[in-house]
PDB file of C-alpha atoms in Angstrom:
ATOM      1  CA  PHE A   1       0.976   2.428  82.481  1.00 80.00           C
ATOM      2  CA  PRO A   2       2.479   3.820  85.677  1.00 79.00           C
ATOM      3  CA  PHE A   3       6.011   4.816  85.688  1.00 80.00           C
ATOM      4  CA  THR A   4       6.371   3.384  88.819  1.00 79.00           C
ATOM      5  CA  ALA A   5       5.138  -0.041  87.947  1.00 78.00           C
ATOM      6  CA  ILE A   6       7.633  -0.853  85.473  1.00 78.00           C
ATOM      7  CA  ILE A   7      10.067  -3.441  86.418  1.00 78.00           C
ATOM      8  CA  GLY A   8      13.922  -3.119  85.647  1.00 75.00           C
ATOM      9  CA  GLN A   9      15.145  -1.092  83.215  1.00 78.00           C
ATOM     10  CA  GLU A  10      16.751   1.385  85.634  1.00 82.00           C
ATOM     11  CA  GLU A  11      19.248   3.230  83.349  1.00 85.00           C
ATOM     12  CA  MET A  12      16.824   3.944  80.931  1.00 85.00           C
ATOM     13  CA  LYS A  13      14.540   4.914  84.043  1.00 86.00           C
ATOM     14  CA  LEU A  14      16.840   7.208  85.531  1.00 88.00           C
ATOM     15  CA  ALA A  15      18.231   8.914  82.363  1.00 88.00           C
ATOM     16  CA  LEU A  16      14.541   9.719  81.576  1.00 89.00           C
ATOM     17  CA  ILE A  17      14.086  11.314  85.315  1.00 88.00           C
ATOM     18  CA  LEU A  18      17.269  13.340  85.068  1.00 89.00           C
ATOM     19  CA  ASN A  19      16.299  14.888  81.508  1.00 88.00           C
ATOM     20  CA  VAL A  20      12.864  15.764  83.135  1.00 86.00           C
ATOM     21  CA  ILE A  21      14.296  17.378  86.017  1.00 87.00           C
ATOM     22  CA  ASP A  22      17.126  19.741  83.614  1.00 85.00           C
ATOM     23  CA  PRO A  23      16.555  19.461  80.184  1.00 82.00           C
ATOM     24  CA  ARG A  24      19.962  21.273  79.639  1.00 81.00           C
ATOM     25  CA  ILE A  25      21.203  17.359  80.057  1.00 84.00           C
ATOM     26  CA  GLY A  26      20.288  17.105  76.278  1.00 82.00           C
ATOM     27  CA  GLY A  27      18.378  14.720  75.686  1.00 85.00           C
ATOM     28  CA  VAL A  28      18.855  10.781  76.164  1.00 89.00           C
ATOM     29  CA  MET A  29      19.273   7.920  73.428  1.00 88.00           C
ATOM     30  CA  ILE A  30      17.528   4.583  74.227  1.00 86.00           C
ATOM     31  CA  MET A  31      18.911   1.565  72.107  1.00 85.00           C
ATOM     32  CA  GLY A  32      17.285  -1.965  72.952  1.00 81.00           C
ATOM     33  CA  ASP A  33      15.607  -4.724  71.624  1.00 78.00           C
ATOM     34  CA  ARG A  34      11.878  -5.047  70.497  1.00 77.00           C
ATOM     35  CA  GLY A  35       9.521  -5.736  73.101  1.00 72.00           C
ATOM     36  CA  THR A  36      11.592  -4.125  76.379  1.00 73.00           C
ATOM     37  CA  GLY A  37       9.277  -1.354  77.593  1.00 73.00           C
ATOM     38  CA  LYS A  38      11.065   1.500  75.597  1.00 79.00           C
ATOM     39  CA  SER A  39       7.673   3.524  74.130  1.00 80.00           C
ATOM     40  CA  THR A  40       5.445   2.478  77.298  1.00 82.00           C
ATOM     41  CA  THR A  41       8.581   3.790  79.461  1.00 83.00           C
ATOM     42  CA  ILE A  42       9.097   6.974  77.309  1.00 84.00           C
ATOM     43  CA  ARG A  43       5.197   7.928  77.649  1.00 84.00           C
ATOM     44  CA  ALA A  44       4.928   7.089  81.259  1.00 85.00           C
ATOM     45  CA  VAL A  45       7.456   9.749  82.277  1.00 85.00           C
ATOM     46  CA  ALA A  46       4.809  12.391  80.948  1.00 84.00           C
ATOM     47  CA  ASP A  47       2.368  11.619  83.196  1.00 84.00           C
ATOM     48  CA  LEU A  48       4.925  12.124  86.401  1.00 83.00           C
ATOM     49  CA  LEU A  49       5.431  15.897  85.550  1.00 83.00           C
ATOM     50  CA  PRO A  50       3.221  18.854  87.119  1.00 82.00           C
ATOM     51  CA  GLU A  51       1.470  20.871  85.143  1.00 84.00           C
ATOM     52  CA  ILE A  52       2.405  23.830  83.392  1.00 86.00           C
ATOM     53  CA  LYS A  53       1.784  27.313  83.234  1.00 86.00           C
ATOM     54  CA  VAL A  54       0.538  28.296  79.204  1.00 87.00           C
ATOM     55  CA  VAL A  55      -0.578  31.696  77.489  1.00 85.00           C
ATOM     56  CA  ALA A  56      -3.896  30.833  76.412  1.00 85.00           C
ATOM     57  CA  ASN A  57      -4.480  30.139  72.825  1.00 84.00           C
ATOM     58  CA  ASP A  58      -1.134  30.185  71.942  1.00 84.00           C
ATOM     59  CA  PRO A  59       0.258  27.277  69.827  1.00 84.00           C
ATOM     60  CA  PHE A  60       3.823  27.513  71.371  1.00 87.00           C
ATOM     61  CA  ASN A  61       2.993  26.694  74.571  1.00 86.00           C
ATOM     62  CA  SER A  62       4.533  30.047  75.794  1.00 85.00           C
ATOM     63  CA  SER A  63       5.325  31.486  79.458  1.00 84.00           C
ATOM     64  CA  SER A  64       3.683  34.361  80.539  1.00 82.00           C
ATOM     65  CA  ASP A  65       6.774  35.403  82.428  1.00 82.00           C
ATOM     66  CA  ASP A  66      10.111  33.426  80.869  1.00 80.00           C
ATOM     67  CA  PHE A  67      11.239  35.537  77.499  1.00 82.00           C
ATOM     68  CA  GLU A  68      13.388  32.611  76.561  1.00 81.00           C
ATOM     69  CA  LEU A  69      10.078  30.892  76.624  1.00 83.00           C
ATOM     70  CA  MET A  70       7.487  32.823  74.679  1.00 81.00           C
ATOM     71  CA  SER A  71       6.958  33.305  70.628  1.00 81.00           C
ATOM     72  CA  GLU A  72       7.386  37.073  69.665  1.00 81.00           C
ATOM     73  CA  SER A  73       3.737  38.072  69.464  1.00 81.00           C
ATOM     74  CA  VAL A  74       3.053  37.076  73.310  1.00 84.00           C
ATOM     75  CA  LYS A  75       6.402  38.750  73.991  1.00 85.00           C
ATOM     76  CA  ASN A  76       5.303  42.065  72.427  1.00 84.00           C
ATOM     77  CA  SER A  77       2.146  41.674  73.862  1.00 83.00           C
ATOM     78  CA  VAL A  78       4.315  42.069  77.242  1.00 82.00           C
ATOM     79  CA  ILE A  79       6.356  44.555  76.835  1.00 85.00           C
ATOM     80  CA  GLN A  80       3.232  46.187  76.123  1.00 83.00           C
ATOM     81  CA  GLY A  81       1.767  45.659  79.526  1.00 79.00           C
ATOM     82  CA  GLN A  82      -0.842  43.352  78.547  1.00 82.00           C
ATOM     83  CA  GLN A  83      -3.053  41.632  80.168  1.00 83.00           C
ATOM     84  CA  ILE A  84      -2.210  37.988  79.494  1.00 84.00           C
ATOM     85  CA  PRO A  85      -4.942  35.066  80.075  1.00 86.00           C
ATOM     86  CA  THR A  86      -3.161  31.904  81.410  1.00 87.00           C
ATOM     87  CA  ILE A  87      -4.182  28.283  81.694  1.00 89.00           C
ATOM     88  CA  TYR A  88      -2.525  24.846  83.121  1.00 89.00           C
ATOM     89  CA  LYS A  89      -2.326  22.029  80.733  1.00 87.00           C
ATOM     90  CA  LYS A  90      -0.201  18.179  80.969  1.00 89.00           C
ATOM     91  CA  VAL A  91       3.541  18.782  79.645  1.00 88.00           C
ATOM     92  CA  PRO A  92       3.166  17.904  76.236  1.00 88.00           C
ATOM     93  CA  MET A  93       4.352  14.772  74.433  1.00 89.00           C
ATOM     94  CA  ILE A  94       4.682  14.729  70.795  1.00 89.00           C
ATOM     95  CA  ASP A  95       5.191  11.719  68.515  1.00 89.00           C
ATOM     96  CA  LEU A  96       7.559  12.105  65.684  1.00 89.00           C
ATOM     97  CA  PRO A  97       6.375   9.710  63.098  1.00 86.00           C
ATOM     98  CA  LEU A  98       8.954   8.205  60.791  1.00 82.00           C
ATOM     99  CA  GLY A  99       7.664   9.329  57.375  1.00 83.00           C
ATOM    100  CA  ALA A 100       7.199  13.035  58.889  1.00 85.00           C
ATOM    101  CA  THR A 101       8.407  15.924  56.260  1.00 86.00           C
ATOM    102  CA  GLU A 102      10.397  18.999  56.989  1.00 86.00           C
ATOM    103  CA  ASP A 103       7.281  21.008  57.222  1.00 87.00           C
ATOM    104  CA  ARG A 104       5.301  19.045  59.426  1.00 88.00           C
ATOM    105  CA  VAL A 105       8.528  19.427  61.561  1.00 89.00           C
ATOM    106  CA  CYS A 106       9.214  22.714  61.386  1.00 88.00           C
ATOM    107  CA  GLY A 107       5.871  24.526  60.687  1.00 86.00           C
ATOM    108  CA  THR A 108       5.460  26.227  57.230  1.00 84.00           C
ATOM    109  CA  ILE A 109       4.922  30.197  56.101  1.00 77.00           C
ATOM    110  CA  ASP A 110       1.803  30.809  54.105  1.00 73.00           C
ATOM    111  CA  ILE A 111       3.477  32.593  51.549  1.00 69.00           C
ATOM    112  CA  GLU A 112       0.321  33.648  49.716  1.00 70.00           C
ATOM    113  CA  LYS A 113      -0.779  34.650  52.583  1.00 69.00           C
ATOM    114  CA  ALA A 114       2.430  36.929  53.368  1.00 64.00           C
ATOM    115  CA  LEU A 115       2.415  38.237  50.162  1.00 67.00           C
ATOM    116  CA  THR A 116      -1.405  39.503  49.766  1.00 73.00           C
ATOM    117  CA  GLU A 117      -2.771  40.566  52.954  1.00 71.00           C
ATOM    118  CA  GLY A 118       0.832  41.506  54.590  1.00 65.00           C
ATOM    119  CA  VAL A 119       0.704  39.255  57.637  1.00 65.00           C
ATOM    120  CA  LYS A 120       2.929  35.867  58.748  1.00 63.00           C
ATOM    121  CA  ALA A 121       0.682  33.398  58.620  1.00 75.00           C
ATOM    122  CA  PHE A 122       2.699  30.744  60.031  1.00 79.00           C
ATOM    123  CA  GLU A 123       1.470  26.876  60.172  1.00 83.00           C
ATOM    124  CA  PRO A 124       3.160  26.055  63.320  1.00 85.00           C
ATOM    125  CA  GLY A 125       4.647  22.002  63.739  1.00 88.00           C
ATOM    126  CA  LEU A 126       5.424  19.320  65.859  1.00 91.00           C
ATOM    127  CA  LEU A 127       8.773  21.541  67.184  1.00 91.00           C
ATOM    128  CA  ALA A 128       6.208  24.411  68.546  1.00 89.00           C
ATOM    129  CA  LYS A 129       4.195  21.640  69.778  1.00 90.00           C
ATOM    130  CA  ALA A 130       6.711  19.923  71.681  1.00 89.00           C
ATOM    131  CA  ASN A 131       7.886  23.599  73.420  1.00 89.00           C
ATOM    132  CA  ARG A 132       8.304  22.673  77.055  1.00 87.00           C
ATOM    133  CA  GLY A 133       7.340  19.028  76.455  1.00 88.00           C
ATOM    134  CA  ILE A 134       9.142  15.945  75.494  1.00 89.00           C
ATOM    135  CA  LEU A 135       9.700  15.041  71.554  1.00 90.00           C
ATOM    136  CA  TYR A 136       9.981  11.416  71.200  1.00 90.00           C
ATOM    137  CA  VAL A 137      11.664   9.890  68.416  1.00 88.00           C
ATOM    138  CA  ASP A 138      10.867   5.969  67.896  1.00 85.00           C
ATOM    139  CA  GLU A 139      13.282   4.483  65.334  1.00 84.00           C
ATOM    140  CA  VAL A 140      15.612   7.709  65.435  1.00 83.00           C
ATOM    141  CA  ASN A 141      18.204   5.469  63.380  1.00 80.00           C
ATOM    142  CA  LEU A 142      15.957   4.992  60.828  1.00 82.00           C
ATOM    143  CA  LEU A 143      15.155   8.723  60.282  1.00 82.00           C
ATOM    144  CA  ASP A 144      16.723  11.234  57.917  1.00 82.00           C
ATOM    145  CA  ASP A 145      19.395  12.293  58.421  1.00 80.00           C
ATOM    146  CA  HIS A 146      18.348  16.082  57.227  1.00 84.00           C
ATOM    147  CA  LEU A 147      15.463  15.687  60.301  1.00 86.00           C
ATOM    148  CA  VAL A 148      17.998  14.465  62.732  1.00 83.00           C
ATOM    149  CA  ASP A 149      20.012  17.286  62.492  1.00 84.00           C
ATOM    150  CA  ILE A 150      17.419  19.825  62.000  1.00 85.00           C
ATOM    151  CA  LEU A 151      15.790  18.531  65.769  1.00 85.00           C
ATOM    152  CA  LEU A 152      19.227  18.029  67.456  1.00 82.00           C
ATOM    153  CA  ASP A 153      19.952  21.976  66.357  1.00 84.00           C
ATOM    154  CA  SER A 154      16.334  22.946  68.001  1.00 85.00           C
ATOM    155  CA  ALA A 155      17.050  21.057  70.593  1.00 82.00           C
ATOM    156  CA  ALA A 156      20.523  22.556  71.463  1.00 81.00           C
ATOM    157  CA  SER A 157      19.644  26.137  70.902  1.00 85.00           C
ATOM    158  CA  GLY A 158      16.008  26.302  72.153  1.00 85.00           C
ATOM    159  CA  TRP A 159      14.887  27.832  68.964  1.00 88.00           C
ATOM    160  CA  ASN A 160      13.552  26.948  65.613  1.00 87.00           C
ATOM    161  CA  THR A 161      13.746  29.058  62.528  1.00 86.00           C
ATOM    162  CA  VAL A 162      11.403  28.770  59.045  1.00 83.00           C
ATOM    163  CA  GLU A 163      12.927  30.569  56.517  1.00 80.00           C
ATOM    164  CA  ARG A 164      10.719  30.654  53.291  1.00 74.00           C
ATOM    165  CA  GLU A 165      11.187  33.498  49.926  1.00 71.00           C
ATOM    166  CA  GLY A 166      12.968  35.816  52.582  1.00 71.00           C
ATOM    167  CA  ILE A 167      10.170  35.189  55.073  1.00 72.00           C
ATOM    168  CA  SER A 168      11.427  34.632  58.531  1.00 79.00           C
ATOM    169  CA  ILE A 169       9.926  33.445  61.559  1.00 81.00           C
ATOM    170  CA  LYS A 170      11.133  32.353  64.661  1.00 84.00           C
ATOM    171  CA  HIS A 171      10.168  30.345  67.835  1.00 86.00           C
ATOM    172  CA  PRO A 172      11.468  29.067  71.175  1.00 88.00           C
ATOM    173  CA  ALA A 173      11.576  25.382  70.967  1.00 88.00           C
ATOM    174  CA  ARG A 174      12.942  23.884  74.347  1.00 88.00           C
ATOM    175  CA  PHE A 175      12.337  20.256  74.839  1.00 89.00           C
ATOM    176  CA  VAL A 176      13.352  17.058  75.947  1.00 87.00           C
ATOM    177  CA  LEU A 177      14.508  15.012  73.025  1.00 88.00           C
ATOM    178  CA  VAL A 178      14.021  11.468  73.980  1.00 89.00           C
ATOM    179  CA  GLY A 179      15.144   9.044  70.763  1.00 87.00           C
ATOM    180  CA  SER A 180      14.447   4.815  70.868  1.00 86.00           C
ATOM    181  CA  GLY A 181      16.054   2.436  68.377  1.00 83.00           C
ATOM    182  CA  ASN A 182      16.380  -1.088  67.798  1.00 83.00           C
ATOM    183  CA  PRO A 183      20.382  -1.961  67.097  1.00 79.00           C
ATOM    184  CA  GLU A 184      19.075  -4.585  64.771  1.00 79.00           C
ATOM    185  CA  GLU A 185      17.052  -2.393  62.606  1.00 76.00           C
ATOM    186  CA  GLY A 186      20.092  -0.001  61.535  1.00 72.00           C
ATOM    187  CA  GLU A 187      22.750   1.010  63.267  1.00 74.00           C
ATOM    188  CA  LEU A 188      23.448   4.637  64.764  1.00 75.00           C
ATOM    189  CA  ARG A 189      25.496   7.131  63.303  1.00 74.00           C
ATOM    190  CA  PRO A 190      28.742   8.019  65.772  1.00 74.00           C
ATOM    191  CA  GLN A 191      27.978  11.719  65.295  1.00 70.00           C
ATOM    192  CA  LEU A 192      24.107  11.190  65.943  1.00 74.00           C
ATOM    193  CA  LEU A 193      25.068   9.436  69.365  1.00 75.00           C
ATOM    194  CA  ASP A 194      27.672  12.097  70.608  1.00 76.00           C
ATOM    195  CA  ARG A 195      24.609  14.928  70.155  1.00 76.00           C
ATOM    196  CA  PHE A 196      22.574  13.456  72.831  1.00 83.00           C
ATOM    197  CA  GLY A 197      23.600  14.260  76.695  1.00 84.00           C
ATOM    198  CA  MET A 198      23.125  10.649  77.552  1.00 87.00           C
ATOM    199  CA  HIS A 199      23.038   7.305  76.043  1.00 84.00           C
ATOM    200  CA  ALA A 200      20.868   4.231  77.671  1.00 84.00           C
ATOM    201  CA  GLU A 201      21.377   0.523  76.655  1.00 83.00           C
ATOM    202  CA  ILE A 202      18.826  -1.502  77.564  1.00 81.00           C
ATOM    203  CA  ARG A 203      18.528  -5.757  77.426  1.00 77.00           C
ATOM    204  CA  THR A 204      15.620  -8.001  77.824  1.00 74.00           C
ATOM    205  CA  VAL A 205      14.903  -9.250  80.626  1.00 70.00           C
ATOM    206  CA  ARG A 206      16.303 -12.830  81.195  1.00 73.00           C
ATOM    207  CA  ASP A 207      15.373 -13.682  84.670  1.00 72.00           C
ATOM    208  CA  PRO A 208      12.474 -16.053  84.395  1.00 75.00           C
ATOM    209  CA  GLU A 209      11.109 -14.791  87.750  1.00 76.00           C
ATOM    210  CA  LEU A 210      11.221 -11.343  86.271  1.00 73.00           C
ATOM    211  CA  ARG A 211      10.063 -11.822  83.231  1.00 71.00           C
ATOM    212  CA  VAL A 212       6.966 -13.546  85.013  1.00 78.00           C
ATOM    213  CA  LYS A 213       6.781 -10.792  86.976  1.00 75.00           C
ATOM    214  CA  VAL A 214       6.306  -7.993  84.197  1.00 75.00           C
ATOM    215  CA  VAL A 215       4.132 -10.208  81.930  1.00 76.00           C
ATOM    216  CA  GLU A 216       1.525 -10.600  85.266  1.00 76.00           C
ATOM    217  CA  GLN A 217       1.968  -6.572  85.388  1.00 74.00           C
ATOM    218  CA  ARG A 218       0.793  -6.071  82.346  1.00 76.00           C
ATOM    219  CA  SER A 219      -2.122  -8.437  81.954  1.00 78.00           C
ATOM    220  CA  ASN A 220      -3.100  -6.909  85.769  1.00 76.00           C
ATOM    221  CA  PHE A 221      -3.284  -3.560  84.306  1.00 76.00           C
ATOM    222  CA  ASP A 222      -4.695  -4.885  80.573  1.00 76.00           C
ATOM    223  CA  GLN A 223      -7.265  -6.334  82.726  1.00 79.00           C
ATOM    224  CA  ASP A 224      -8.159  -3.302  85.125  1.00 79.00           C
ATOM    225  CA  PRO A 225      -6.216   0.098  84.340  1.00 77.00           C
ATOM    226  CA  GLN A 226      -7.879   1.681  86.731  1.00 83.00           C
ATOM    227  CA  ALA A 227      -6.991  -0.682  89.926  1.00 81.00           C
ATOM    228  CA  CYS A 228      -3.527  -0.687  88.535  1.00 79.00           C
ATOM    229  CA  LEU A 229      -3.494   3.422  88.446  1.00 81.00           C
ATOM    230  CA  ILE A 230      -4.934   3.510  92.389  1.00 81.00           C
ATOM    231  CA  GLU A 231      -2.058   0.703  93.322  1.00 81.00           C
ATOM    232  CA  ASN A 232       0.584   2.902  92.326  1.00 79.00           C
ATOM    233  CA  ALA A 233      -0.705   5.985  93.513  1.00 83.00           C
ATOM    234  CA  GLU A 234       1.003   6.573  96.448  1.00 86.00           C
ATOM    235  CA  LYS A 235       4.607   6.008  94.458  1.00 86.00           C
ATOM    236  CA  GLN A 236       3.845   7.732  91.497  1.00 83.00           C
ATOM    237  CA  GLN A 237       2.929  10.789  93.781  1.00 85.00           C
ATOM    238  CA  ALA A 238       6.101  10.142  95.562  1.00 87.00           C
ATOM    239  CA  LEU A 239       8.400  10.511  92.582  1.00 85.00           C
ATOM    240  CA  LYS A 240       6.207  13.265  91.286  1.00 86.00           C
ATOM    241  CA  ASP A 241       6.943  15.377  94.898  1.00 87.00           C
ATOM    242  CA  LYS A 242      10.986  14.456  94.024  1.00 88.00           C
ATOM    243  CA  ILE A 243      10.753  15.688  90.640  1.00 87.00           C
ATOM    244  CA  LEU A 244       9.527  18.800  91.482  1.00 86.00           C
ATOM    245  CA  ALA A 245      11.505  19.326  94.091  1.00 88.00           C
ATOM    246  CA  ALA A 246      14.340  18.816  92.176  1.00 88.00           C
ATOM    247  CA  GLN A 247      13.367  20.717  89.282  1.00 82.00           C
ATOM    248  CA  LYS A 248      13.206  23.856  91.942  1.00 83.00           C
ATOM    249  CA  LEU A 249      17.206  23.143  92.886  1.00 79.00           C
TER     250      LEU A 249
END
């Protein structure tokens, strides 16, 4: 669904745009009732972002010229002066499911392979896939406290470290952390709220005319998505250009 076609919820849209311009803001926490378009808006913002240049076949979306955004193997190749193939890809938008385990989030080290073959066999997790992208946690107020701490620490430091049986692996994990939740389904811990750079609270649209407009917009998109995308293409491109210009400042 096109970001520029979303009606209302200006506070949420502004918070998301500011965070994708400068991820150092520290993410955004969006609280609101069910059916207020939280997930739709968050997923739509990823389409506004320009493609990023990444090292080909690298599970961490490593940059080929920024040491802060490189995995160890890419960094070693650059230091040795090797030619590194690169490709352009869309900014990753990763969903973190509620039932995710720590291994699924952080990644795992294959201890057996490490001991028998002497190689660091690392199975990347969601934090690796989200590097240089957006990590979205729906119902963050229902997520396990321990996992929330891991996410917030990685988002703050830009790195994820996995340690198992004396073997340690570190990789870049620079991402925009976006959390959403419904206040009716559980309170948000105050210390959790403190760790997000921004907090947007959204309400259900009460204005009858606006509500009709929202429903019409959605049904038009469901009937003919392509026509809706074409109709909003100019606005989308203008906003993309604005974001790109702001990122370069």
